[in-house]
Amino acid sequence: MAVIDKAYLSINILYIFVRFILQYSSINWTESILYLITIVIESFLYINLYKMSRPRYDPGGILIDSGADLSQPGLVSYMFDYIYVSWLVHLLSLMTKWAWCLYLAIPVYLAYMFGPYVLRFIRSQTTTGSTTEPAAGTAAGGGDAEKDKKRQEKKERKQQRVKYSR
């Protein structure tokens, strides 16, 4: 975390110094608000990552939790991704106002990652609610009786299993 601490401080101090002191005449209120919003989100994620990585001790000094592994995939890596994108945007926005458009990469990435799951969920909801006609092979009712028979046999096998209790 020491490298991230230094990068977090240096990038934000550089941005504040250059943008709000050296280039004060060219800054407008929208860029200021964008910076404040992104720095609040970035700081929130940074503080959460810092707290997650710290070990926890009970009052007697015994280790309760050794802290989270910050190299694990999932939510932790997404937090780091947002922080890195924020740093890139802050540095590039010193040169061009169009750098703020890089934040559009975040919802595009989310749509890429979770879009198929959402579409599959929506399709399953629409297909289960609209199937009122029997399937082509089960028009005579023979297929349904066979499925019911197999379900009943499976249920009986489960009931005959030995159950262990603690």
XYZ file of N, CA and C in Angstrom:
498
model
N 0.818 -1.197 0.000
C 0.000 0.000 0.000
C 0.865 1.266 0.000
N 2.142 1.147 0.319
C 2.990 2.335 0.394
C 3.133 3.015 -0.967
N 3.271 2.228 -2.017
C 3.390 2.792 -3.359
C 2.078 3.477 -3.760
N 0.973 2.850 -3.428
C -0.329 3.422 -3.764
C -0.570 4.699 -2.967
N -0.119 4.721 -1.714
C -0.243 5.940 -0.902
C 0.469 7.107 -1.571
N 1.707 6.854 -1.987
C 2.500 7.917 -2.619
C 1.890 8.357 -3.942
N 1.425 7.406 -4.737
C 0.813 7.747 -6.029
C -0.475 8.530 -5.819
N -1.293 8.109 -4.869
C -2.555 8.792 -4.565
C -2.290 10.251 -4.195
N -1.364 10.453 -3.283
C -1.054 11.825 -2.846
C -0.408 12.651 -3.948
N 0.567 12.075 -4.635
C 1.300 12.866 -5.635
C 0.407 13.252 -6.817
N -0.425 12.352 -7.294
C -1.280 12.671 -8.440
C -2.306 13.732 -8.066
N -2.907 13.604 -6.894
C -3.920 14.579 -6.506
C -3.310 15.931 -6.141
N -2.159 15.935 -5.517
C -1.487 17.205 -5.228
C -1.048 17.882 -6.520
N -0.521 17.099 -7.465
C -0.134 17.650 -8.762
C -1.341 18.257 -9.477
N -2.456 17.537 -9.479
C -3.655 18.047 -10.148
C -4.122 19.346 -9.497
N -4.198 19.364 -8.186
C -4.660 20.574 -7.487
C -3.712 21.737 -7.742
N -2.413 21.477 -7.684
C -1.448 22.551 -7.898
C -1.536 23.109 -9.312
N -1.502 22.227 -10.300
C -1.507 22.692 -11.694
C -2.845 23.298 -12.066
N -3.917 22.606 -11.754
C -5.226 23.040 -12.237
C -5.769 24.232 -11.466
N -5.639 24.220 -10.160
C -6.254 25.274 -9.357
C -5.314 26.445 -9.053
N -4.010 26.271 -9.267
C -3.079 27.377 -8.994
C -2.464 27.901 -10.295
N -1.824 27.038 -11.077
C -1.158 27.503 -12.284
C -2.130 27.816 -13.415
N -3.146 26.981 -13.594
C -4.102 27.175 -14.692
C -5.460 27.650 -14.165
N -5.454 28.478 -13.163
C -6.690 28.904 -12.518
C -7.643 29.613 -13.479
N -7.106 30.378 -14.398
C -7.967 31.153 -15.300
C -8.707 30.274 -16.310
N -8.217 29.072 -16.573
C -8.860 28.233 -17.579
C -9.813 27.188 -16.996
N -9.918 27.104 -15.700
C -10.803 26.097 -15.098
C -12.222 26.649 -15.007
N -13.191 25.776 -15.214
C -14.586 26.185 -15.068
C -15.244 25.353 -13.967
N -16.477 25.690 -13.635
C -17.133 25.038 -12.502
C -17.453 23.578 -12.771
N -17.691 23.185 -14.016
C -18.002 21.779 -14.298
C -16.786 20.877 -14.039
N -15.612 21.347 -14.415
C -14.406 20.557 -14.140
C -14.147 20.465 -12.642
N -14.415 21.529 -11.939
C -14.232 21.507 -10.490
C -15.177 20.514 -9.837
N -16.421 20.512 -10.269
C -17.401 19.577 -9.704
C -17.045 18.139 -10.087
N -16.636 17.931 -11.333
C -16.225 16.589 -11.749
C -15.050 16.087 -10.909
N -14.097 16.967 -10.669
C -12.948 16.568 -9.859
C -13.386 16.228 -8.440
N -14.248 17.048 -7.870
C -14.695 16.783 -6.496
C -15.466 15.462 -6.408
N -16.323 15.196 -7.374
C -17.080 13.942 -7.360
C -16.135 12.752 -7.482
N -15.200 12.845 -8.425
C -14.292 11.706 -8.623
C -13.336 11.521 -7.452
N -12.906 12.598 -6.835
C -11.997 12.465 -5.701
C -12.724 11.903 -4.486
N -13.996 12.212 -4.341
C -14.772 11.647 -3.234
C -14.925 10.138 -3.429
N -15.283 9.718 -4.630
C -15.431 8.285 -4.902
C -14.081 7.580 -4.768
N -13.060 8.177 -5.325
C -11.721 7.594 -5.250
C -11.259 7.461 -3.802
N -11.490 8.485 -3.008
C -11.085 8.443 -1.600
C -11.875 7.397 -0.825
N -13.170 7.290 -1.100
C -13.996 6.275 -0.445
C -13.465 4.880 -0.740
N -13.176 4.595 -1.999
C -12.658 3.281 -2.369
C -11.273 3.045 -1.767
N -10.443 4.073 -1.781
C -9.094 3.959 -1.235
C -9.137 3.654 0.267
N -9.999 4.350 0.995
C -10.120 4.119 2.437
C -10.648 2.715 2.707
N -11.621 2.257 1.913
C -12.128 0.898 2.090
C -11.046 -0.139 1.830
N -10.252 0.064 0.788
C -9.157 -0.869 0.511
C -8.144 -0.872 1.653
N -7.862 0.290 2.174
C -6.904 0.386 3.281
C -7.429 -0.349 4.513
N -8.712 -0.153 4.826
C -9.293 -0.820 5.993
C -9.366 -2.331 5.801
N -9.651 -2.757 4.567
C -9.724 -4.189 4.297
C -8.370 -4.866 4.464
N -7.309 -4.173 4.150
C -5.985 -4.786 4.171
C -5.366 -4.821 5.560
N -5.899 -4.082 6.498
C -5.330 -4.016 7.840
C -5.717 -5.231 8.674
N -4.782 -5.779 9.444
C -5.143 -6.868 10.360
C -5.956 -6.332 11.540
N -6.805 -7.196 12.108
C -7.626 -6.804 13.257
C -7.238 -7.658 14.456
N -7.158 -6.997 15.608
C -6.793 -7.665 16.852
C -7.893 -7.446 17.878
N -8.042 -8.404 18.788
C -8.982 -8.203 19.881
C -8.288 -7.380 20.971
N -9.020 -6.968 22.010
C -8.392 -6.138 23.050
C -7.195 -6.793 23.734
N -7.128 -8.113 23.719
C -6.003 -8.811 24.333
C -4.787 -8.907 23.431
N -4.888 -8.433 22.207
C -3.765 -8.468 21.285
C -3.702 -9.709 20.413
N -4.734 -10.533 20.457
C -4.766 -11.747 19.647
C -5.321 -11.402 18.269
N -4.685 -11.954 17.255
C -5.081 -11.691 15.873
C -6.444 -12.308 15.585
N -7.384 -11.469 15.150
C -8.717 -11.951 14.780
C -8.787 -12.190 13.284
N -8.311 -11.218 12.519
C -8.365 -11.299 11.053
C -7.065 -10.724 10.513
N -6.442 -11.434 9.583
C -5.157 -10.971 9.050
C -5.307 -9.927 7.956
N -6.533 -9.613 7.568
C -6.744 -8.625 6.507
C -6.960 -9.315 5.174
N -7.597 -8.593 4.272
C -7.921 -9.160 2.957
C -6.706 -9.137 2.045
N -6.674 -10.100 1.155
C -5.647 -10.154 0.128
C -6.051 -9.191 -0.986
N -5.273 -8.147 -1.195
C -5.626 -7.129 -2.177
C -5.349 -7.553 -3.615
N -4.775 -8.719 -3.805
C -4.546 -9.196 -5.166
C -5.651 -10.137 -5.638
N -6.682 -10.310 -4.838
C -7.767 -11.220 -5.216
C -8.659 -10.599 -6.285
N -9.232 -11.433 -7.136
C -10.138 -10.910 -8.167
C -11.490 -10.555 -7.557
N -12.281 -9.849 -8.336
C -13.620 -9.496 -7.883
C -13.721 -8.034 -7.516
N -14.418 -7.752 -6.432
C -14.700 -6.390 -6.033
C -13.429 -5.584 -5.761
N -12.439 -6.212 -5.151
C -11.193 -5.513 -4.845
C -10.510 -5.048 -6.134
N -10.471 -5.904 -7.137
C -9.820 -5.510 -8.390
C -10.615 -4.414 -9.100
N -11.950 -4.427 -8.966
C -12.753 -3.357 -9.557
C -12.499 -2.027 -8.854
N -12.278 -2.085 -7.548
C -11.955 -0.855 -6.810
C -10.628 -0.278 -7.303
N -9.645 -1.142 -7.458
C -8.356 -0.680 -7.979
C -8.490 -0.139 -9.396
N -9.292 -0.791 -10.213
C -9.494 -0.324 -11.587
C -10.063 1.087 -11.604
N -11.044 1.359 -10.755
C -11.612 2.705 -10.715
C -10.568 3.727 -10.270
N -9.774 3.371 -9.280
C -8.738 4.296 -8.804
C -7.727 4.571 -9.912
N -7.311 3.542 -10.639
C -6.346 3.740 -11.716
C -6.928 4.584 -12.854
N -8.189 4.344 -13.197
C -8.829 5.158 -14.234
C -8.919 6.612 -13.768
N -9.226 6.824 -12.508
C -9.290 8.191 -11.970
C -7.939 8.885 -12.067
N -6.887 8.183 -11.713
C -5.556 8.781 -11.812
C -5.237 9.151 -13.253
N -5.544 8.250 -14.172
C -5.283 8.520 -15.584
C -6.074 9.733 -16.059
N -7.340 9.803 -15.689
C -8.178 10.934 -16.097
C -7.657 12.231 -15.495
N -7.271 12.210 -14.239
C -6.766 13.435 -13.603
C -5.488 13.925 -14.273
N -4.602 12.996 -14.601
C -3.365 13.421 -15.258
C -3.616 13.908 -16.685
N -4.440 13.191 -17.437
C -4.705 13.596 -18.819
C -5.548 14.866 -18.896
N -6.387 15.101 -17.897
C -7.222 16.304 -17.935
C -6.415 17.571 -17.690
N -5.182 17.421 -17.276
C -4.301 18.589 -17.186
C -3.944 19.091 -18.581
N -4.026 18.190 -19.573
C -3.682 18.551 -20.942
C -4.903 18.810 -21.823
N -6.001 18.077 -21.575
C -7.183 18.236 -22.409
C -8.450 18.000 -21.591
N -9.486 18.714 -21.946
C -10.761 18.554 -21.247
C -11.461 17.259 -21.650
N -11.099 16.709 -22.788
C -11.735 15.501 -23.291
C -11.330 14.256 -22.511
N -10.372 14.371 -21.633
C -9.937 13.223 -20.840
C -11.049 12.719 -19.923
N -11.968 13.596 -19.556
C -13.072 13.184 -18.685
C -13.959 12.150 -19.358
N -13.898 12.064 -20.675
C -14.694 11.066 -21.404
C -14.200 9.641 -21.145
N -12.990 9.507 -20.618
C -12.489 8.163 -20.303
C -13.332 7.483 -19.231
N -14.041 8.257 -18.436
C -14.924 7.643 -17.440
C -16.049 6.855 -18.086
N -16.320 7.087 -19.357
C -17.328 6.306 -20.067
C -16.878 4.855 -20.240
N -15.603 4.593 -20.079
C -15.107 3.222 -20.186
C -15.650 2.350 -19.057
N -15.976 2.943 -17.928
C -16.458 2.159 -16.785
C -17.837 1.564 -17.068
N -18.850 2.368 -17.465
C -20.139 1.725 -17.764
C -20.084 0.812 -18.994
N -19.220 1.118 -19.953
C -19.074 0.235 -21.115
C -18.525 -1.115 -20.662
N -17.544 -1.098 -19.786
C -16.977 -2.340 -19.267
C -18.015 -3.115 -18.453
N -18.800 -2.411 -17.645
C -19.852 -3.072 -16.869
C -20.886 -3.720 -17.783
N -21.256 -3.027 -18.847
C -22.212 -3.595 -19.806
C -21.609 -4.819 -20.495
N -20.322 -4.766 -20.796
C -19.640 -5.895 -21.428
C -19.592 -7.104 -20.487
N -19.305 -6.850 -19.207
C -19.165 -7.944 -18.253
C -20.505 -8.535 -17.821
N -21.480 -7.662 -17.515
C -22.729 -8.139 -16.919
C -23.903 -8.146 -17.888
N -23.723 -7.606 -19.073
C -24.796 -7.570 -20.055
C -25.330 -8.941 -20.431
N -24.463 -9.926 -20.728
C -24.974 -11.257 -21.073
C -25.804 -11.887 -19.950
N -25.408 -11.670 -18.698
C -26.169 -12.224 -17.578
C -27.548 -11.573 -17.478
N -27.590 -10.266 -17.672
C -28.864 -9.555 -17.607
C -29.770 -9.989 -18.750
N -29.215 -10.089 -19.949
C -30.014 -10.529 -21.092
C -30.532 -11.953 -20.900
N -29.685 -12.829 -20.388
C -30.108 -14.205 -20.140
C -31.234 -14.240 -19.104
N -31.122 -13.412 -18.079
C -32.167 -13.348 -17.056
C -33.471 -12.829 -17.644
N -33.395 -11.786 -18.451
C -34.605 -11.220 -19.057
C -35.249 -12.223 -20.001
N -34.436 -12.904 -20.793
C -34.975 -13.897 -21.729
C -35.626 -15.064 -20.988
N -35.028 -15.490 -19.887
C -35.613 -16.607 -19.136
C -36.931 -16.190 -18.502
N -37.054 -14.930 -18.085
C -38.304 -14.456 -17.505
C -39.405 -14.380 -18.554
N -39.065 -13.945 -19.762
C -40.091 -13.835 -20.796
C -40.481 -15.191 -21.357
N -39.565 -16.142 -21.425
C -39.910 -17.454 -21.977
C -40.684 -18.289 -20.972
N -40.415 -18.193 -19.696
C -41.145 -18.997 -18.712
C -42.569 -18.494 -18.539
N -42.788 -17.230 -18.692
C -44.122 -16.682 -18.532
C -44.999 -16.864 -19.747
N -44.432 -17.105 -20.926
C -45.235 -17.157 -22.144
C -45.451 -18.561 -22.673
N -44.946 -19.595 -22.019
C -45.118 -20.955 -22.524
C -46.392 -21.548 -21.943
N -47.478 -21.422 -22.660
C -48.749 -21.989 -22.219
C -49.125 -23.217 -23.028
N -48.518 -23.402 -24.184
C -48.819 -24.549 -25.023
C -47.852 -25.674 -24.701
N -48.290 -26.945 -24.807
C -47.370 -28.052 -24.555
C -46.339 -28.153 -25.670
N -45.225 -28.779 -25.365
C -44.157 -28.938 -26.350
C -44.603 -29.912 -27.430
N -43.887 -29.934 -28.540
C -44.290 -30.731 -29.699
C -44.296 -32.226 -29.385
N -43.348 -32.718 -28.636
C -43.274 -34.144 -28.336
C -44.228 -34.566 -27.242
N -44.830 -33.659 -26.522
C -45.679 -34.033 -25.400
C -47.138 -33.730 -25.660
N -47.537 -33.624 -26.905
C -48.924 -33.284 -27.215
C -49.871 -34.381 -26.760
N -49.445 -35.634 -26.796
C -50.309 -36.732 -26.396
C -50.290 -36.946 -24.892
N -49.345 -36.302 -24.213
C -49.280 -36.442 -22.762
C -48.334 -37.538 -22.324
N -47.743 -38.289 -23.246
C -46.846 -39.374 -22.890
C -45.552 -38.887 -22.272
N -45.018 -37.800 -22.775
C -43.753 -37.271 -22.263
C -43.884 -36.742 -20.852
N -45.012 -36.127 -20.519
C -45.210 -35.580 -19.177
C -45.314 -36.699 -18.148
N -45.997 -37.778 -18.508
C -46.140 -38.899 -17.582
C -44.783 -39.544 -17.299
N -43.952 -39.627 -18.337
C -42.622 -40.213 -18.155
C -41.761 -39.339 -17.245
N -41.841 -38.010 -17.417
C -41.085 -37.095 -16.567
C -41.564 -37.192 -15.124
N -42.865 -37.254 -14.945
C -43.406 -37.364 -13.591
C -42.957 -38.655 -12.926
N -42.908 -39.735 -13.703
C -42.475 -41.032 -13.167
C -41.009 -40.958 -12.723
N -40.160 -40.335 -13.535
C -38.741 -40.199 -13.181
C -38.566 -39.322 -11.948
N -39.340 -38.257 -11.864
C -39.266 -37.384 -10.677
C -39.661 -38.146 -9.417
N -40.715 -38.937 -9.530
C -41.185 -39.703 -8.380
C -40.130 -40.715 -7.940
N -39.486 -41.379 -8.897
C -38.431 -42.342 -8.563
C -37.257 -41.651 -7.881
N -36.883 -40.491 -8.377
C -35.773 -39.746 -7.782
C -36.127 -39.320 -6.362
N -37.349 -38.893 -6.164
C -37.798 -38.476 -4.840
C -37.755 -39.653 -3.863
N -38.171 -40.824 -4.315
C -38.139 -42.016 -3.468
C -36.706 -42.409 -3.124
N -35.784 -42.291 -4.084
C -34.376 -42.606 -3.806
C -33.805 -41.662 -2.758
N -34.163 -40.396 -2.835
C -33.675 -39.432 -1.848
C -34.203 -39.754 -0.461
N -35.431 -40.204 -0.363
C -36.020 -40.498 0.933
C -35.403 -41.755 1.541
N -34.906 -42.686 0.702
C -34.340 -43.917 1.199
C -32.889 -43.765 1.640
N -32.259 -42.664 1.295
C -30.860 -42.451 1.690
C -30.754 -42.334 3.209
N -29.573 -42.718 3.711
C -29.309 -42.601 5.147
C -29.016 -41.135 5.446
N -29.686 -40.622 6.463
C -29.497 -39.221 6.834
C -28.636 -39.164 8.084
N -27.615 -38.353 8.032
C -26.712 -38.179 9.152
C -27.058 -36.887 9.868
N -27.012 -36.916 11.172
C -27.290 -35.680 11.926
C -26.118 -35.410 12.858
N -25.952 -34.166 13.183
C -24.826 -33.776 14.059
C -25.304 -33.526 15.456
